[in-house]
Amino acid sequence: MSDAVEWATMKASQGIISGEINQHWLFCIPIQVGPATEHARNLRHWFALIILLQAAEIVGQLVLNMALLTALWMAVTALIGLYAWYQDMNITYICLWGIVSVGLGVMAIISDLIPVITGVLTFDIFGLLVMISVPLVYFLAGAFAWHLYNDYREDHGKKAAQFDPFKQYAAKYDPKVPGDMDRALDEAAGRLFDSHSPGAFGAKGYGFGYGAASEPELFGRARREGICC
């Protein structure tokens, strides 16, 4: 019997529903069916904090640095993260969020920080700190997504990577995001993605496809009540 079959048999014996033991992967990205892992749900405070940091970066880049393009890319990234939040910590969208975050973080270093370091561009100390915060927030999102990806691999019978810099912080710290902020993310995500909300991206049948929040048997914010927070 293969390791995958043994693992699936063990999960089934524990009463895990079939959606939680799927083995669907798009190259290295898991295609989630069913709810998130227990560990992922326990890290919702971290996820909320990072999304809020990205939202703060949007405002900071517009107001303090006049960097419209930087703010625009950060907004796109935050929206992907918010959609993953709306889909109950869906690992597929979290992986997409992490990949985009790391890619944009590298681009921010190449396009902004390297010219400053080499003297091509000049900034005051405050402007430099605001600029440095962009890749830091991006890489924090990437590290968090990588950690949840490794957790999903372990939960689905695959070997996790040894490199996981976020793991030590996830185990020791809880950012304790205020409940009001948690609910604010729920409301914002509902307004943007709920197909029944006027002006939502998913309105009039134009949903996001696989695992959309309109599938009540799998997802939905109400299904998280009592799980955490």
mmCIF file of C-alpha atoms in Angstrom:
data_model
loop_
_atom_site.group_PDB
_atom_site.id
_atom_site.type_symbol
_atom_site.label_atom_id
_atom_site.label_comp_id
_atom_site.label_asym_id
_atom_site.label_seq_id
_atom_site.Cartn_x
_atom_site.Cartn_y
_atom_site.Cartn_z
ATOM 1 C CA MET A 1 0.000 0.000 0.000
ATOM 2 C CA SER A 2 1.418 3.418 -0.962
ATOM 3 C CA ASP A 3 2.081 6.160 1.571
ATOM 4 C CA ALA A 4 -0.697 8.286 0.049
ATOM 5 C CA VAL A 5 -3.238 5.469 0.397
ATOM 6 C CA GLU A 6 -2.143 4.736 3.963
ATOM 7 C CA TRP A 7 -2.434 8.409 4.820
ATOM 8 C CA ALA A 8 -5.899 8.707 3.227
ATOM 9 C CA THR A 9 -7.064 5.568 5.054
ATOM 10 C CA MET A 10 -5.824 7.005 8.342
ATOM 11 C CA LYS A 11 -7.635 10.298 7.687
ATOM 12 C CA ALA A 12 -10.837 8.476 6.796
ATOM 13 C CA SER A 13 -10.638 6.433 9.995
ATOM 14 C CA GLN A 14 -10.498 9.711 11.916
ATOM 15 C CA GLY A 15 -13.771 10.818 10.356
ATOM 16 C CA ILE A 16 -12.223 13.393 8.002
ATOM 17 C CA ILE A 17 -14.555 14.261 5.119
ATOM 18 C CA SER A 18 -13.446 13.480 1.598
ATOM 19 C CA GLY A 19 -13.003 17.149 0.726
ATOM 20 C CA GLU A 20 -10.255 17.421 3.305
ATOM 21 C CA ILE A 21 -8.179 14.564 1.908
ATOM 22 C CA ASN A 22 -8.137 15.559 -1.743
ATOM 23 C CA GLN A 23 -4.863 15.266 -3.625
ATOM 24 C CA HIS A 24 -5.506 17.830 -6.380
ATOM 25 C CA TRP A 25 -2.465 19.968 -7.178
ATOM 26 C CA LEU A 26 -1.790 22.436 -9.967
ATOM 27 C CA PHE A 27 1.941 21.873 -10.366
ATOM 28 C CA CYS A 28 3.115 22.747 -6.839
ATOM 29 C CA ILE A 29 -0.015 24.695 -5.816
ATOM 30 C CA PRO A 30 -2.711 22.745 -3.958
ATOM 31 C CA ILE A 31 -6.293 23.049 -5.186
ATOM 32 C CA GLN A 32 -8.284 23.038 -1.978
ATOM 33 C CA VAL A 33 -11.622 21.296 -1.659
ATOM 34 C CA GLY A 34 -13.355 21.611 1.684
ATOM 35 C CA PRO A 35 -12.304 23.590 4.757
ATOM 36 C CA ALA A 36 -8.872 24.842 5.722
ATOM 37 C CA THR A 37 -6.606 22.940 8.080
ATOM 38 C CA GLU A 38 -6.961 23.411 11.821
ATOM 39 C CA HIS A 39 -3.545 25.068 12.011
ATOM 40 C CA ALA A 40 -4.418 27.557 9.262
ATOM 41 C CA ARG A 41 -7.581 28.581 11.081
ATOM 42 C CA ASN A 42 -5.602 29.086 14.273
ATOM 43 C CA LEU A 43 -3.428 31.624 12.420
ATOM 44 C CA ARG A 44 -6.266 33.860 11.260
ATOM 45 C CA HIS A 45 -4.988 36.654 13.530
ATOM 46 C CA TRP A 46 -1.678 36.629 11.701
ATOM 47 C CA PHE A 47 -3.435 36.674 8.334
ATOM 48 C CA ALA A 48 -5.629 39.588 9.421
ATOM 49 C CA LEU A 49 -2.588 41.530 10.649
ATOM 50 C CA ILE A 50 -0.699 41.111 7.359
ATOM 51 C CA ILE A 51 -3.702 42.131 5.253
ATOM 52 C CA LEU A 52 -4.141 45.210 7.465
ATOM 53 C CA LEU A 53 -0.433 46.031 7.068
ATOM 54 C CA GLN A 54 -0.846 45.850 3.306
ATOM 55 C CA ALA A 55 -3.869 48.148 3.531
ATOM 56 C CA ALA A 56 -1.814 50.579 5.641
ATOM 57 C CA GLU A 57 0.939 50.475 3.014
ATOM 58 C CA ILE A 58 -1.552 51.551 0.351
ATOM 59 C CA VAL A 59 -2.399 54.674 2.341
ATOM 60 C CA GLY A 60 1.215 55.309 3.315
ATOM 61 C CA GLN A 61 2.526 55.071 -0.224
ATOM 62 C CA LEU A 62 -0.159 57.414 -1.534
ATOM 63 C CA VAL A 63 0.026 60.016 1.231
ATOM 64 C CA LEU A 64 3.673 59.940 2.273
ATOM 65 C CA ASN A 65 5.519 58.843 -0.865
ATOM 66 C CA MET A 66 3.162 59.845 -3.678
ATOM 67 C CA ALA A 67 3.866 56.403 -5.165
ATOM 68 C CA LEU A 68 0.690 55.616 -7.098
ATOM 69 C CA LEU A 69 1.990 52.511 -8.883
ATOM 70 C CA THR A 70 3.394 51.018 -5.671
ATOM 71 C CA ALA A 71 0.073 51.613 -3.923
ATOM 72 C CA LEU A 72 -1.816 50.073 -6.852
ATOM 73 C CA TRP A 73 0.203 46.854 -6.782
ATOM 74 C CA MET A 74 -0.131 46.653 -3.012
ATOM 75 C CA ALA A 75 -3.912 47.064 -3.402
ATOM 76 C CA VAL A 76 -4.038 44.176 -5.888
ATOM 77 C CA THR A 77 -2.077 41.990 -3.479
ATOM 78 C CA ALA A 78 -4.263 42.944 -0.524
ATOM 79 C CA LEU A 79 -7.392 42.104 -2.538
ATOM 80 C CA ILE A 80 -6.050 38.621 -3.296
ATOM 81 C CA GLY A 81 -5.314 38.142 0.396
ATOM 82 C CA LEU A 82 -8.756 39.422 1.358
ATOM 83 C CA TYR A 83 -10.365 36.970 -1.061
ATOM 84 C CA ALA A 84 -8.386 34.110 0.507
ATOM 85 C CA TRP A 85 -9.646 35.346 3.893
ATOM 86 C CA TYR A 86 -13.209 35.431 2.544
ATOM 87 C CA GLN A 87 -12.794 31.838 1.341
ATOM 88 C CA ASP A 88 -12.004 30.667 4.881
ATOM 89 C CA MET A 89 -8.188 30.583 4.564
ATOM 90 C CA ASN A 90 -8.313 28.814 1.195
ATOM 91 C CA ILE A 91 -4.790 27.545 0.549
ATOM 92 C CA THR A 92 -5.045 27.939 -3.234
ATOM 93 C CA TYR A 93 -5.603 31.691 -3.000
ATOM 94 C CA ILE A 94 -3.141 32.016 -0.127
ATOM 95 C CA CYS A 95 -0.459 30.466 -2.340
ATOM 96 C CA LEU A 96 -1.341 32.884 -5.157
ATOM 97 C CA TRP A 97 -1.211 35.766 -2.669
ATOM 98 C CA GLY A 98 2.203 34.621 -1.432
ATOM 99 C CA ILE A 99 3.661 34.209 -4.926
ATOM 100 C CA VAL A 100 2.462 37.667 -5.984
ATOM 101 C CA SER A 101 3.798 39.163 -2.737
ATOM 102 C CA VAL A 102 7.278 37.697 -3.163
ATOM 103 C CA GLY A 103 7.420 38.700 -6.824
ATOM 104 C CA LEU A 104 6.400 42.283 -6.100
ATOM 105 C CA GLY A 105 8.780 42.410 -3.142
ATOM 106 C CA VAL A 106 11.689 41.529 -5.416
ATOM 107 C CA MET A 107 10.509 44.107 -7.954
ATOM 108 C CA ALA A 108 10.315 46.759 -5.225
ATOM 109 C CA ILE A 109 13.925 46.090 -4.231
ATOM 110 C CA ILE A 110 15.152 46.225 -7.826
ATOM 111 C CA SER A 111 13.182 49.288 -8.904
ATOM 112 C CA ASP A 112 13.269 51.369 -5.707
ATOM 113 C CA LEU A 113 15.885 50.355 -3.178
ATOM 114 C CA ILE A 114 18.836 49.527 -5.441
ATOM 115 C CA PRO A 115 18.756 52.939 -7.193
ATOM 116 C CA VAL A 116 18.710 54.635 -3.771
ATOM 117 C CA ILE A 117 21.592 52.528 -2.455
ATOM 118 C CA THR A 118 23.688 53.127 -5.552
ATOM 119 C CA GLY A 119 22.994 56.857 -5.449
ATOM 120 C CA VAL A 120 20.996 57.053 -8.660
ATOM 121 C CA LEU A 121 18.054 58.386 -6.662
ATOM 122 C CA THR A 122 18.071 60.343 -3.418
ATOM 123 C CA PHE A 123 15.558 60.235 -0.584
ATOM 124 C CA ASP A 124 15.398 61.570 2.948
ATOM 125 C CA ILE A 125 15.549 59.113 5.833
ATOM 126 C CA PHE A 126 11.798 59.116 6.385
ATOM 127 C CA GLY A 127 11.073 58.489 2.709
ATOM 128 C CA LEU A 128 13.642 55.696 2.686
ATOM 129 C CA LEU A 129 11.991 54.019 5.686
ATOM 130 C CA VAL A 130 8.602 54.186 3.975
ATOM 131 C CA MET A 131 10.161 52.676 0.855
ATOM 132 C CA ILE A 132 11.872 49.873 2.801
ATOM 133 C CA SER A 133 8.585 48.939 4.448
ATOM 134 C CA VAL A 134 7.141 47.840 1.089
ATOM 135 C CA PRO A 135 9.334 44.773 0.463
ATOM 136 C CA LEU A 136 9.264 43.946 4.191
ATOM 137 C CA VAL A 137 5.468 43.670 4.157
ATOM 138 C CA TYR A 138 5.570 41.719 0.901
ATOM 139 C CA PHE A 139 8.125 39.229 2.228
ATOM 140 C CA LEU A 140 6.192 38.845 5.496
ATOM 141 C CA ALA A 141 3.156 37.846 3.419
ATOM 142 C CA GLY A 142 5.298 35.450 1.386
ATOM 143 C CA ALA A 143 6.750 33.814 4.514
ATOM 144 C CA PHE A 144 3.288 33.411 6.014
ATOM 145 C CA ALA A 145 1.908 31.863 2.816
ATOM 146 C CA TRP A 146 4.904 29.516 2.616
ATOM 147 C CA HIS A 147 4.270 28.385 6.205
ATOM 148 C CA LEU A 148 0.611 27.602 5.490
ATOM 149 C CA TYR A 149 1.643 25.816 2.293
ATOM 150 C CA ASN A 150 3.980 23.569 4.291
ATOM 151 C CA ASP A 151 1.246 22.944 6.846
ATOM 152 C CA TYR A 152 -1.148 21.936 4.060
ATOM 153 C CA ARG A 153 1.443 19.562 2.603
ATOM 154 C CA GLU A 154 1.944 17.848 5.955
ATOM 155 C CA ASP A 155 -1.798 17.636 6.555
ATOM 156 C CA HIS A 156 -2.219 16.013 3.141
ATOM 157 C CA GLY A 157 0.444 13.363 3.467
ATOM 158 C CA LYS A 158 3.332 15.159 1.792
ATOM 159 C CA LYS A 159 6.723 16.116 3.154
ATOM 160 C CA ALA A 160 7.087 19.765 4.159
ATOM 161 C CA ALA A 161 10.170 21.819 3.324
ATOM 162 C CA GLN A 162 12.702 22.289 6.121
ATOM 163 C CA PHE A 163 13.039 25.981 5.309
ATOM 164 C CA ASP A 164 10.142 27.688 7.069
ATOM 165 C CA PRO A 165 11.242 30.968 8.728
ATOM 166 C CA PHE A 166 7.740 31.881 9.881
ATOM 167 C CA LYS A 167 7.186 28.637 11.795
ATOM 168 C CA GLN A 168 8.952 29.716 14.983
ATOM 169 C CA TYR A 169 6.948 32.939 15.196
ATOM 170 C CA ALA A 170 3.629 31.255 14.428
ATOM 171 C CA ALA A 171 4.149 28.882 17.349
ATOM 172 C CA LYS A 172 5.235 31.524 19.877
ATOM 173 C CA TYR A 173 3.246 34.659 19.123
ATOM 174 C CA ASP A 174 -0.334 35.677 18.513
ATOM 175 C CA PRO A 175 -0.739 39.268 17.283
ATOM 176 C CA LYS A 176 -4.192 39.498 18.951
ATOM 177 C CA VAL A 177 -5.866 41.562 16.267
ATOM 178 C CA PRO A 178 -8.856 43.357 17.854
ATOM 179 C CA GLY A 179 -12.210 41.776 17.164
ATOM 180 C CA ASP A 180 -13.392 44.977 15.495
ATOM 181 C CA MET A 181 -10.632 44.664 12.907
ATOM 182 C CA ASP A 182 -11.506 41.031 12.342
ATOM 183 C CA ARG A 183 -15.136 41.928 11.729
ATOM 184 C CA ALA A 184 -14.094 44.845 9.518
ATOM 185 C CA LEU A 185 -12.262 42.408 7.235
ATOM 186 C CA ASP A 186 -15.338 40.187 7.143
ATOM 187 C CA GLU A 187 -17.545 43.120 6.187
ATOM 188 C CA ALA A 188 -15.119 44.436 3.573
ATOM 189 C CA ALA A 189 -14.743 40.993 1.999
ATOM 190 C CA GLY A 190 -18.498 40.482 2.030
ATOM 191 C CA ARG A 191 -19.119 43.789 0.276
ATOM 192 C CA LEU A 192 -16.499 43.060 -2.369
ATOM 193 C CA PHE A 193 -17.045 39.387 -3.075
ATOM 194 C CA ASP A 194 -20.532 38.390 -1.939
ATOM 195 C CA SER A 195 -22.588 37.868 -5.092
ATOM 196 C CA HIS A 196 -25.656 39.220 -3.279
ATOM 197 C CA SER A 197 -23.975 42.543 -2.481
ATOM 198 C CA PRO A 198 -24.520 45.415 -4.960
ATOM 199 C CA GLY A 199 -21.320 46.209 -6.841
ATOM 200 C CA ALA A 200 -19.533 43.074 -5.670
ATOM 201 C CA PHE A 201 -16.980 41.443 -7.966
ATOM 202 C CA GLY A 202 -18.998 38.229 -7.850
ATOM 203 C CA ALA A 203 -22.351 39.863 -8.622
ATOM 204 C CA LYS A 204 -24.545 38.840 -11.565
ATOM 205 C CA GLY A 205 -22.929 35.423 -11.780
ATOM 206 C CA TYR A 206 -19.394 36.646 -12.439
ATOM 207 C CA GLY A 207 -17.808 34.743 -9.575
ATOM 208 C CA PHE A 208 -14.213 33.765 -9.171
ATOM 209 C CA GLY A 209 -14.826 30.192 -10.207
ATOM 210 C CA TYR A 210 -13.346 27.293 -8.295
ATOM 211 C CA GLY A 211 -14.267 27.281 -4.625
ATOM 212 C CA ALA A 212 -16.350 30.437 -4.879
ATOM 213 C CA ALA A 213 -18.017 31.649 -1.712
ATOM 214 C CA SER A 214 -21.410 31.052 -3.257
ATOM 215 C CA GLU A 215 -20.933 27.347 -2.528
ATOM 216 C CA PRO A 216 -22.465 27.196 0.953
ATOM 217 C CA GLU A 217 -21.697 23.534 1.471
ATOM 218 C CA LEU A 218 -17.967 24.210 1.372
ATOM 219 C CA PHE A 219 -17.330 27.799 2.326
ATOM 220 C CA GLY A 220 -18.939 30.832 3.882
ATOM 221 C CA ARG A 221 -18.074 33.101 6.735
ATOM 222 C CA ALA A 222 -20.858 31.699 8.883
ATOM 223 C CA ARG A 223 -19.195 28.268 8.935
ATOM 224 C CA ARG A 224 -16.303 29.704 10.947
ATOM 225 C CA GLU A 225 -18.473 30.744 13.876
ATOM 226 C CA GLY A 226 -17.170 29.146 17.014
ATOM 227 C CA ILE A 227 -13.967 27.889 15.394
ATOM 228 C CA CYS A 228 -11.758 30.693 16.609
ATOM 229 C CA CYS A 229 -11.654 34.362 17.456
#
